[in-house]
Amino acid sequence: MSSSLSSTWIKSSVLNLLSDEPKNNFRTQVLTRKTVQVTRIFSELNVIEISDKSFHIALALNSATMKHLEDQDAFSSLDGLRNSVVKIQNWHISTVAQCIDAKNIKKAVQLGITMPFALQCDKMELLGAEDCIIFGEPTDINQNSEIRRSLSKFNYASMMQRFVTVQFPDEYSLPNAGKFCL
């Protein structure tokens, strides 16, 4: 089942987004369907942590994602996704602050969700392998020294502007701006 995961992509996607010259076709090359492993569950926040075997990142589940999950026969609860393999679709890079209701940021930090990066997706497909071992030795993308160095050239506003212009060039904000998860 480990071989079914998409090749390592979390770090390269974030670095590309923060680079001085992000790829012009970022959306078509990077934001494609990815097969990942769920490594942790934060059900009270509708957040899971996903891994590509090398890095892990928080993934906020919006109401569309939850609806899609609930419609799948194999889904019983978020907690039931622990260590399973899933396919995420229609995802984008965002921040924990954008994805989680402001009143829950303190709780997120207390639970071990690190800042600033998170993903949000609109669709998730369950592929199976519940309760298997964690594949690889994934580390926190938000603690990676290369990511931290690249991030240091941005303030929050300029980082968010970059997220919008690179991922959604025809929009004025991220799809989740001002809309928090359930």
PDB file of N, CA and C in Angstrom, residues 81-172:
ATOM      1  N   LEU A  81     -10.458   7.217   9.995  1.00  0.00           N
ATOM      2  CA  LEU A  81      -9.496   7.420   8.901  1.00  0.00           C
ATOM      3  C   LEU A  81      -8.044   7.245   9.335  1.00  0.00           C
ATOM      4  N   ARG A  82      -7.806   7.086  10.634  1.00  0.00           N
ATOM      5  CA  ARG A  82      -6.436   7.020  11.149  1.00  0.00           C
ATOM      6  C   ARG A  82      -5.593   6.001  10.376  1.00  0.00           C
ATOM      7  N   ASN A  83      -4.474   6.492   9.838  1.00  0.00           N
ATOM      8  CA  ASN A  83      -3.469   5.722   9.093  1.00  0.00           C
ATOM      9  C   ASN A  83      -3.972   5.151   7.772  1.00  0.00           C
ATOM     10  N   SER A  84      -5.159   5.545   7.329  1.00  0.00           N
ATOM     11  CA  SER A  84      -5.671   5.051   6.058  1.00  0.00           C
ATOM     12  C   SER A  84      -5.071   5.823   4.893  1.00  0.00           C
ATOM     13  N   VAL A  85      -5.287   5.304   3.712  1.00  0.00           N
ATOM     14  CA  VAL A  85      -4.814   5.940   2.488  1.00  0.00           C
ATOM     15  C   VAL A  85      -6.024   6.574   1.804  1.00  0.00           C
ATOM     16  N   VAL A  86      -5.860   7.835   1.402  1.00  0.00           N
ATOM     17  CA  VAL A  86      -6.933   8.584   0.762  1.00  0.00           C
ATOM     18  C   VAL A  86      -6.385   9.322  -0.454  1.00  0.00           C
ATOM     19  N   LYS A  87      -7.283   9.704  -1.329  1.00  0.00           N
ATOM     20  CA  LYS A  87      -6.917  10.531  -2.483  1.00  0.00           C
ATOM     21  C   LYS A  87      -7.567  11.890  -2.280  1.00  0.00           C
ATOM     22  N   ILE A  88      -6.743  12.947  -2.273  1.00  0.00           N
ATOM     23  CA  ILE A  88      -7.291  14.298  -2.145  1.00  0.00           C
ATOM     24  C   ILE A  88      -7.390  14.916  -3.532  1.00  0.00           C
ATOM     25  N   GLN A  89      -8.456  15.678  -3.730  1.00  0.00           N
ATOM     26  CA  GLN A  89      -8.707  16.314  -5.018  1.00  0.00           C
ATOM     27  C   GLN A  89      -9.169  17.745  -4.783  1.00  0.00           C
ATOM     28  N   ASN A  90      -8.971  18.585  -5.772  1.00  0.00           N
ATOM     29  CA  ASN A  90      -9.398  19.984  -5.695  1.00  0.00           C
ATOM     30  C   ASN A  90      -8.831  20.644  -4.441  1.00  0.00           C
ATOM     31  N   TRP A  91      -7.535  20.543  -4.248  1.00  0.00           N
ATOM     32  CA  TRP A  91      -6.892  21.066  -3.053  1.00  0.00           C
ATOM     33  C   TRP A  91      -6.051  22.287  -3.393  1.00  0.00           C
ATOM     34  N   HIS A  92      -5.739  23.039  -2.350  1.00  0.00           N
ATOM     35  CA  HIS A  92      -4.828  24.177  -2.509  1.00  0.00           C
ATOM     36  C   HIS A  92      -4.075  24.404  -1.204  1.00  0.00           C
ATOM     37  N   ILE A  93      -2.964  25.111  -1.324  1.00  0.00           N
ATOM     38  CA  ILE A  93      -2.150  25.460  -0.161  1.00  0.00           C
ATOM     39  C   ILE A  93      -2.723  26.714   0.458  1.00  0.00           C
ATOM     40  N   SER A  94      -2.849  26.688   1.764  1.00  0.00           N
ATOM     41  CA  SER A  94      -3.388  27.810   2.502  1.00  0.00           C
ATOM     42  C   SER A  94      -2.625  27.912   3.822  1.00  0.00           C
ATOM     43  N   THR A  95      -3.259  28.521   4.799  1.00  0.00           N
ATOM     44  CA  THR A  95      -2.658  28.611   6.128  1.00  0.00           C
ATOM     45  C   THR A  95      -3.643  28.066   7.149  1.00  0.00           C
ATOM     46  N   VAL A  96      -3.109  27.665   8.268  1.00  0.00           N
ATOM     47  CA  VAL A  96      -3.959  27.198   9.359  1.00  0.00           C
ATOM     48  C   VAL A  96      -4.931  28.304   9.753  1.00  0.00           C
ATOM     49  N   ALA A  97      -4.432  29.539   9.809  1.00  0.00           N
ATOM     50  CA  ALA A  97      -5.285  30.674  10.205  1.00  0.00           C
ATOM     51  C   ALA A  97      -6.444  30.882   9.236  1.00  0.00           C
ATOM     52  N   GLN A  98      -6.240  30.605   7.952  1.00  0.00           N
ATOM     53  CA  GLN A  98      -7.305  30.753   6.961  1.00  0.00           C
ATOM     54  C   GLN A  98      -8.313  29.608   7.051  1.00  0.00           C
ATOM     55  N   CYS A  99      -7.825  28.424   7.438  1.00  0.00           N
ATOM     56  CA  CYS A  99      -8.649  27.216   7.385  1.00  0.00           C
ATOM     57  C   CYS A  99      -9.419  26.911   8.660  1.00  0.00           C
ATOM     58  N   ILE A 100      -8.950  27.427   9.769  1.00  0.00           N
ATOM     59  CA  ILE A 100      -9.568  27.097  11.054  1.00  0.00           C
ATOM     60  C   ILE A 100     -10.169  28.361  11.654  1.00  0.00           C
ATOM     61  N   ASP A 101     -11.384  28.241  12.116  1.00  0.00           N
ATOM     62  CA  ASP A 101     -12.073  29.348  12.768  1.00  0.00           C
ATOM     63  C   ASP A 101     -11.151  29.986  13.815  1.00  0.00           C
ATOM     64  N   ALA A 102     -11.081  31.293  13.817  1.00  0.00           N
ATOM     65  CA  ALA A 102     -10.166  32.032  14.696  1.00  0.00           C
ATOM     66  C   ALA A 102     -10.294  31.611  16.162  1.00  0.00           C
ATOM     67  N   LYS A 103     -11.488  31.298  16.603  1.00  0.00           N
ATOM     68  CA  LYS A 103     -11.662  30.907  18.004  1.00  0.00           C
ATOM     69  C   LYS A 103     -11.029  29.548  18.300  1.00  0.00           C
ATOM     70  N   ASN A 104     -10.662  28.789  17.258  1.00  0.00           N
ATOM     71  CA  ASN A 104     -10.067  27.470  17.448  1.00  0.00           C
ATOM     72  C   ASN A 104      -8.559  27.430  17.219  1.00  0.00           C
ATOM     73  N   ILE A 105      -7.943  28.557  16.903  1.00  0.00           N
ATOM     74  CA  ILE A 105      -6.496  28.578  16.657  1.00  0.00           C
ATOM     75  C   ILE A 105      -5.731  28.129  17.893  1.00  0.00           C
ATOM     76  N   LYS A 106      -6.100  28.631  19.049  1.00  0.00           N
ATOM     77  CA  LYS A 106      -5.407  28.244  20.281  1.00  0.00           C
ATOM     78  C   LYS A 106      -5.525  26.740  20.510  1.00  0.00           C
ATOM     79  N   LYS A 107      -6.711  26.210  20.294  1.00  0.00           N
ATOM     80  CA  LYS A 107      -6.916  24.769  20.461  1.00  0.00           C
ATOM     81  C   LYS A 107      -6.077  23.986  19.452  1.00  0.00           C
ATOM     82  N   ALA A 108      -6.002  24.470  18.216  1.00  0.00           N
ATOM     83  CA  ALA A 108      -5.205  23.808  17.184  1.00  0.00           C
ATOM     84  C   ALA A 108      -3.743  23.714  17.607  1.00  0.00           C
ATOM     85  N   VAL A 109      -3.219  24.808  18.114  1.00  0.00           N
ATOM     86  CA  VAL A 109      -1.828  24.836  18.570  1.00  0.00           C
ATOM     87  C   VAL A 109      -1.643  23.880  19.749  1.00  0.00           C
ATOM     88  N   GLN A 110      -2.586  23.877  20.675  1.00  0.00           N
ATOM     89  CA  GLN A 110      -2.507  22.974  21.824  1.00  0.00           C
ATOM     90  C   GLN A 110      -2.517  21.501  21.391  1.00  0.00           C
ATOM     91  N   LEU A 111      -3.218  21.211  20.307  1.00  0.00           N
ATOM     92  CA  LEU A 111      -3.292  19.839  19.806  1.00  0.00           C
ATOM     93  C   LEU A 111      -2.059  19.438  18.995  1.00  0.00           C
ATOM     94  N   GLY A 112      -1.210  20.421  18.674  1.00  0.00           N
ATOM     95  CA  GLY A 112       0.013  20.115  17.941  1.00  0.00           C
ATOM     96  C   GLY A 112      -0.011  20.463  16.468  1.00  0.00           C
ATOM     97  N   ILE A 113      -1.024  21.187  16.020  1.00  0.00           N
ATOM     98  CA  ILE A 113      -1.041  21.648  14.634  1.00  0.00           C
ATOM     99  C   ILE A 113      -0.111  22.850  14.554  1.00  0.00           C
ATOM    100  N   THR A 114       0.851  22.790  13.647  1.00  0.00           N
ATOM    101  CA  THR A 114       1.835  23.866  13.548  1.00  0.00           C
ATOM    102  C   THR A 114       1.461  24.851  12.454  1.00  0.00           C
ATOM    103  N   MET A 115       2.003  26.041  12.556  1.00  0.00           N
ATOM    104  CA  MET A 115       1.755  27.132  11.617  1.00  0.00           C
ATOM    105  C   MET A 115       2.955  27.278  10.682  1.00  0.00           C
ATOM    106  N   PRO A 116       2.820  27.894   9.564  1.00  0.00           N
ATOM    107  CA  PRO A 116       1.614  28.504   9.036  1.00  0.00           C
ATOM    108  C   PRO A 116       0.861  27.638   8.026  1.00  0.00           C
ATOM    109  N   PHE A 117       1.522  26.679   7.366  1.00  0.00           N
ATOM    110  CA  PHE A 117       0.932  26.028   6.204  1.00  0.00           C
ATOM    111  C   PHE A 117      -0.072  24.940   6.544  1.00  0.00           C
ATOM    112  N   ALA A 118      -1.115  24.897   5.722  1.00  0.00           N
ATOM    113  CA  ALA A 118      -2.121  23.850   5.763  1.00  0.00           C
ATOM    114  C   ALA A 118      -2.650  23.700   4.342  1.00  0.00           C
ATOM    115  N   LEU A 119      -3.355  22.651   4.113  1.00  0.00           N
ATOM    116  CA  LEU A 119      -4.036  22.459   2.833  1.00  0.00           C
ATOM    117  C   LEU A 119      -5.524  22.469   3.085  1.00  0.00           C
ATOM    118  N   GLN A 120      -6.254  22.728   2.014  1.00  0.00           N
ATOM    119  CA  GLN A 120      -7.697  22.559   2.071  1.00  0.00           C
ATOM    120  C   GLN A 120      -8.094  21.856   0.790  1.00  0.00           C
ATOM    121  N   CYS A 121      -9.013  20.909   0.889  1.00  0.00           N
ATOM    122  CA  CYS A 121      -9.491  20.236  -0.318  1.00  0.00           C
ATOM    123  C   CYS A 121     -11.010  20.178  -0.288  1.00  0.00           C
ATOM    124  N   ASP A 122     -11.575  20.003  -1.474  1.00  0.00           N
ATOM    125  CA  ASP A 122     -13.025  19.939  -1.603  1.00  0.00           C
ATOM    126  C   ASP A 122     -13.542  18.524  -1.788  1.00  0.00           C
ATOM    127  N   LYS A 123     -12.611  17.571  -2.017  1.00  0.00           N
ATOM    128  CA  LYS A 123     -13.043  16.214  -2.301  1.00  0.00           C
ATOM    129  C   LYS A 123     -11.977  15.237  -1.825  1.00  0.00           C
ATOM    130  N   MET A 124     -12.407  14.175  -1.173  1.00  0.00           N
ATOM    131  CA  MET A 124     -11.494  13.154  -0.684  1.00  0.00           C
ATOM    132  C   MET A 124     -12.126  11.792  -0.917  1.00  0.00           C
ATOM    133  N   GLU A 125     -11.348  10.904  -1.469  1.00  0.00           N
ATOM    134  CA  GLU A 125     -11.813   9.554  -1.744  1.00  0.00           C
ATOM    135  C   GLU A 125     -11.073   8.573  -0.841  1.00  0.00           C
ATOM    136  N   LEU A 126     -11.812   7.715  -0.171  1.00  0.00           N
ATOM    137  CA  LEU A 126     -11.213   6.704   0.706  1.00  0.00           C
ATOM    138  C   LEU A 126     -10.706   5.550  -0.145  1.00  0.00           C
ATOM    139  N   LEU A 127      -9.443   5.171   0.084  1.00  0.00           N
ATOM    140  CA  LEU A 127      -8.857   4.066  -0.667  1.00  0.00           C
ATOM    141  C   LEU A 127      -8.622   2.833   0.192  1.00  0.00           C
ATOM    142  N   GLY A 128      -8.605   2.980   1.509  1.00  0.00           N
ATOM    143  CA  GLY A 128      -8.480   1.823   2.388  1.00  0.00           C
ATOM    144  C   GLY A 128      -7.241   1.832   3.255  1.00  0.00           C
ATOM    145  N   ALA A 129      -6.834   0.636   3.694  1.00  0.00           N
ATOM    146  CA  ALA A 129      -5.652   0.411   4.540  1.00  0.00           C
ATOM    147  C   ALA A 129      -5.785   1.062   5.911  1.00  0.00           C
ATOM    148  N   GLU A 130      -6.968   1.058   6.473  1.00  0.00           N
ATOM    149  CA  GLU A 130      -7.170   1.634   7.798  1.00  0.00           C
ATOM    150  C   GLU A 130      -6.269   0.947   8.812  1.00  0.00           C
ATOM    151  N   ASP A 131      -5.773   1.726   9.735  1.00  0.00           N
ATOM    152  CA  ASP A 131      -4.995   1.222  10.860  1.00  0.00           C
ATOM    153  C   ASP A 131      -3.707   0.494  10.487  1.00  0.00           C
ATOM    154  N   CYS A 132      -3.134   0.795   9.320  1.00  0.00           N
ATOM    155  CA  CYS A 132      -1.829   0.203   9.013  1.00  0.00           C
ATOM    156  C   CYS A 132      -0.730   1.088   9.624  1.00  0.00           C
ATOM    157  N   ILE A 133       0.510   0.695   9.478  1.00  0.00           N
ATOM    158  CA  ILE A 133       1.614   1.481  10.030  1.00  0.00           C
ATOM    159  C   ILE A 133       1.754   2.791   9.260  1.00  0.00           C
ATOM    160  N   ILE A 134       2.430   3.754   9.856  1.00  0.00           N
ATOM    161  CA  ILE A 134       2.712   5.005   9.143  1.00  0.00           C
ATOM    162  C   ILE A 134       3.877   4.743   8.203  1.00  0.00           C
ATOM    163  N   PHE A 135       3.688   5.074   6.940  1.00  0.00           N
ATOM    164  CA  PHE A 135       4.703   4.843   5.920  1.00  0.00           C
ATOM    165  C   PHE A 135       5.795   5.898   6.002  1.00  0.00           C
ATOM    166  N   GLY A 136       7.046   5.487   5.868  1.00  0.00           N
ATOM    167  CA  GLY A 136       8.171   6.414   5.903  1.00  0.00           C
ATOM    168  C   GLY A 136       8.355   7.000   7.292  1.00  0.00           C
ATOM    169  N   GLU A 137       9.057   8.113   7.323  1.00  0.00           N
ATOM    170  CA  GLU A 137       9.268   8.846   8.576  1.00  0.00           C
ATOM    171  C   GLU A 137       8.959  10.321   8.321  1.00  0.00           C
ATOM    172  N   PRO A 138       7.672  10.630   8.133  1.00  0.00           N
ATOM    173  CA  PRO A 138       7.307  12.004   7.778  1.00  0.00           C
ATOM    174  C   PRO A 138       7.618  13.011   8.886  1.00  0.00           C
ATOM    175  N   THR A 139       8.136  14.174   8.478  1.00  0.00           N
ATOM    176  CA  THR A 139       8.411  15.258   9.416  1.00  0.00           C
ATOM    177  C   THR A 139       7.506  16.439   9.077  1.00  0.00           C
ATOM    178  N   ASP A 140       7.386  17.352   9.999  1.00  0.00           N
ATOM    179  CA  ASP A 140       6.491  18.490   9.886  1.00  0.00           C
ATOM    180  C   ASP A 140       7.017  19.492   8.847  1.00  0.00           C
ATOM    181  N   ILE A 141       6.228  19.748   7.825  1.00  0.00           N
ATOM    182  CA  ILE A 141       6.633  20.690   6.778  1.00  0.00           C
ATOM    183  C   ILE A 141       6.880  22.088   7.343  1.00  0.00           C
ATOM    184  N   ASN A 142       6.126  22.468   8.366  1.00  0.00           N
ATOM    185  CA  ASN A 142       6.269  23.803   8.947  1.00  0.00           C
ATOM    186  C   ASN A 142       7.536  23.959   9.776  1.00  0.00           C
ATOM    187  N   GLN A 143       8.209  22.865  10.072  1.00  0.00           N
ATOM    188  CA  GLN A 143       9.448  22.921  10.845  1.00  0.00           C
ATOM    189  C   GLN A 143      10.683  22.711   9.968  1.00  0.00           C
ATOM    190  N   ASN A 144      10.507  22.502   8.677  1.00  0.00           N
ATOM    191  CA  ASN A 144      11.629  22.262   7.775  1.00  0.00           C
ATOM    192  C   ASN A 144      12.454  23.528   7.598  1.00  0.00           C
ATOM    193  N   SER A 145      13.761  23.436   7.738  1.00  0.00           N
ATOM    194  CA  SER A 145      14.630  24.621   7.690  1.00  0.00           C
ATOM    195  C   SER A 145      14.609  25.300   6.320  1.00  0.00           C
ATOM    196  N   GLU A 146      14.551  24.545   5.263  1.00  0.00           N
ATOM    197  CA  GLU A 146      14.512  25.152   3.920  1.00  0.00           C
ATOM    198  C   GLU A 146      13.199  25.914   3.707  1.00  0.00           C
ATOM    199  N   ILE A 147      12.120  25.360   4.178  1.00  0.00           N
ATOM    200  CA  ILE A 147      10.814  26.034   4.096  1.00  0.00           C
ATOM    201  C   ILE A 147      10.855  27.311   4.936  1.00  0.00           C
ATOM    202  N   ARG A 148      11.387  27.233   6.142  1.00  0.00           N
ATOM    203  CA  ARG A 148      11.459  28.403   7.038  1.00  0.00           C
ATOM    204  C   ARG A 148      12.294  29.522   6.403  1.00  0.00           C
ATOM    205  N   ARG A 149      13.413  29.159   5.764  1.00  0.00           N
ATOM    206  CA  ARG A 149      14.247  30.174   5.084  1.00  0.00           C
ATOM    207  C   ARG A 149      13.471  30.842   3.952  1.00  0.00           C
ATOM    208  N   SER A 150      12.789  30.051   3.147  1.00  0.00           N
ATOM    209  CA  SER A 150      12.009  30.614   2.037  1.00  0.00           C
ATOM    210  C   SER A 150      10.878  31.488   2.542  1.00  0.00           C
ATOM    211  N   LEU A 151      10.286  31.093   3.644  1.00  0.00           N
ATOM    212  CA  LEU A 151       9.175  31.835   4.230  1.00  0.00           C
ATOM    213  C   LEU A 151       9.621  33.172   4.815  1.00  0.00           C
ATOM    214  N   SER A 152      10.873  33.269   5.223  1.00  0.00           N
ATOM    215  CA  SER A 152      11.365  34.473   5.910  1.00  0.00           C
ATOM    216  C   SER A 152      11.312  35.731   5.049  1.00  0.00           C
ATOM    217  N   LYS A 153      11.203  35.600   3.747  1.00  0.00           N
ATOM    218  CA  LYS A 153      11.158  36.784   2.880  1.00  0.00           C
ATOM    219  C   LYS A 153       9.740  37.349   2.724  1.00  0.00           C
ATOM    220  N   PHE A 154       8.775  36.743   3.400  1.00  0.00           N
ATOM    221  CA  PHE A 154       7.380  37.171   3.302  1.00  0.00           C
ATOM    222  C   PHE A 154       6.855  37.628   4.650  1.00  0.00           C
ATOM    223  N   ASN A 155       5.960  38.622   4.621  1.00  0.00           N
ATOM    224  CA  ASN A 155       5.110  38.853   5.777  1.00  0.00           C
ATOM    225  C   ASN A 155       3.791  38.139   5.457  1.00  0.00           C
ATOM    226  N   TYR A 156       2.873  38.103   6.385  1.00  0.00           N
ATOM    227  CA  TYR A 156       1.647  37.330   6.174  1.00  0.00           C
ATOM    228  C   TYR A 156       0.871  37.822   4.949  1.00  0.00           C
ATOM    229  N   ALA A 157       0.737  39.131   4.810  1.00  0.00           N
ATOM    230  CA  ALA A 157      -0.040  39.686   3.691  1.00  0.00           C
ATOM    231  C   ALA A 157       0.590  39.331   2.342  1.00  0.00           C
ATOM    232  N   SER A 158       1.900  39.457   2.234  1.00  0.00           N
ATOM    233  CA  SER A 158       2.546  39.141   0.957  1.00  0.00           C
ATOM    234  C   SER A 158       2.502  37.634   0.669  1.00  0.00           C
ATOM    235  N   MET A 159       2.580  36.831   1.708  1.00  0.00           N
ATOM    236  CA  MET A 159       2.468  35.384   1.518  1.00  0.00           C
ATOM    237  C   MET A 159       1.068  35.034   0.995  1.00  0.00           C
ATOM    238  N   MET A 160       0.038  35.604   1.599  1.00  0.00           N
ATOM    239  CA  MET A 160      -1.323  35.323   1.151  1.00  0.00           C
ATOM    240  C   MET A 160      -1.552  35.818  -0.281  1.00  0.00           C
ATOM    241  N   GLN A 161      -0.990  36.977  -0.597  1.00  0.00           N
ATOM    242  CA  GLN A 161      -1.107  37.483  -1.967  1.00  0.00           C
ATOM    243  C   GLN A 161      -0.459  36.523  -2.951  1.00  0.00           C
ATOM    244  N   ARG A 162       0.702  35.978  -2.593  1.00  0.00           N
ATOM    245  CA  ARG A 162       1.380  34.994  -3.447  1.00  0.00           C
ATOM    246  C   ARG A 162       0.515  33.761  -3.623  1.00  0.00           C
ATOM    247  N   PHE A 163      -0.099  33.279  -2.536  1.00  0.00           N
ATOM    248  CA  PHE A 163      -0.960  32.103  -2.627  1.00  0.00           C
ATOM    249  C   PHE A 163      -2.080  32.315  -3.636  1.00  0.00           C
ATOM    250  N   VAL A 164      -2.672  33.500  -3.601  1.00  0.00           N
ATOM    251  CA  VAL A 164      -3.785  33.800  -4.504  1.00  0.00           C
ATOM    252  C   VAL A 164      -3.294  33.922  -5.937  1.00  0.00           C
ATOM    253  N   THR A 165      -2.268  34.745  -6.175  1.00  0.00           N
ATOM    254  CA  THR A 165      -1.843  35.005  -7.555  1.00  0.00           C
ATOM    255  C   THR A 165      -1.294  33.771  -8.254  1.00  0.00           C
ATOM    256  N   VAL A 166      -0.649  32.894  -7.513  1.00  0.00           N
ATOM    257  CA  VAL A 166      -0.086  31.697  -8.140  1.00  0.00           C
ATOM    258  C   VAL A 166      -1.129  30.595  -8.295  1.00  0.00           C
ATOM    259  N   GLN A 167      -1.936  30.365  -7.276  1.00  0.00           N
ATOM    260  CA  GLN A 167      -2.895  29.260  -7.327  1.00  0.00           C
ATOM    261  C   GLN A 167      -4.220  29.624  -7.982  1.00  0.00           C
ATOM    262  N   PHE A 168      -4.633  30.868  -7.852  1.00  0.00           N
ATOM    263  CA  PHE A 168      -5.924  31.313  -8.368  1.00  0.00           C
ATOM    264  C   PHE A 168      -5.754  32.672  -9.055  1.00  0.00           C
ATOM    265  N   PRO A 169      -5.019  32.714 -10.170  1.00  0.00           N
ATOM    266  CA  PRO A 169      -4.670  33.992 -10.803  1.00  0.00           C
ATOM    267  C   PRO A 169      -5.864  34.828 -11.259  1.00  0.00           C
ATOM    268  N   ASP A 170      -7.010  34.216 -11.456  1.00  0.00           N
ATOM    269  CA  ASP A 170      -8.190  34.958 -11.909  1.00  0.00           C
ATOM    270  C   ASP A 170      -9.126  35.332 -10.764  1.00  0.00           C
ATOM    271  N   GLU A 171      -8.698  35.094  -9.533  1.00  0.00           N
ATOM    272  CA  GLU A 171      -9.515  35.386  -8.356  1.00  0.00           C
ATOM    273  C   GLU A 171      -8.866  36.512  -7.545  1.00  0.00           C
ATOM    274  N   TYR A 172      -9.571  36.962  -6.528  1.00  0.00           N
ATOM    275  CA  TYR A 172      -9.051  38.013  -5.652  1.00  0.00           C
ATOM    276  C   TYR A 172      -8.744  37.502  -4.248  1.00  0.00           C
TER     277      TYR A 172
END
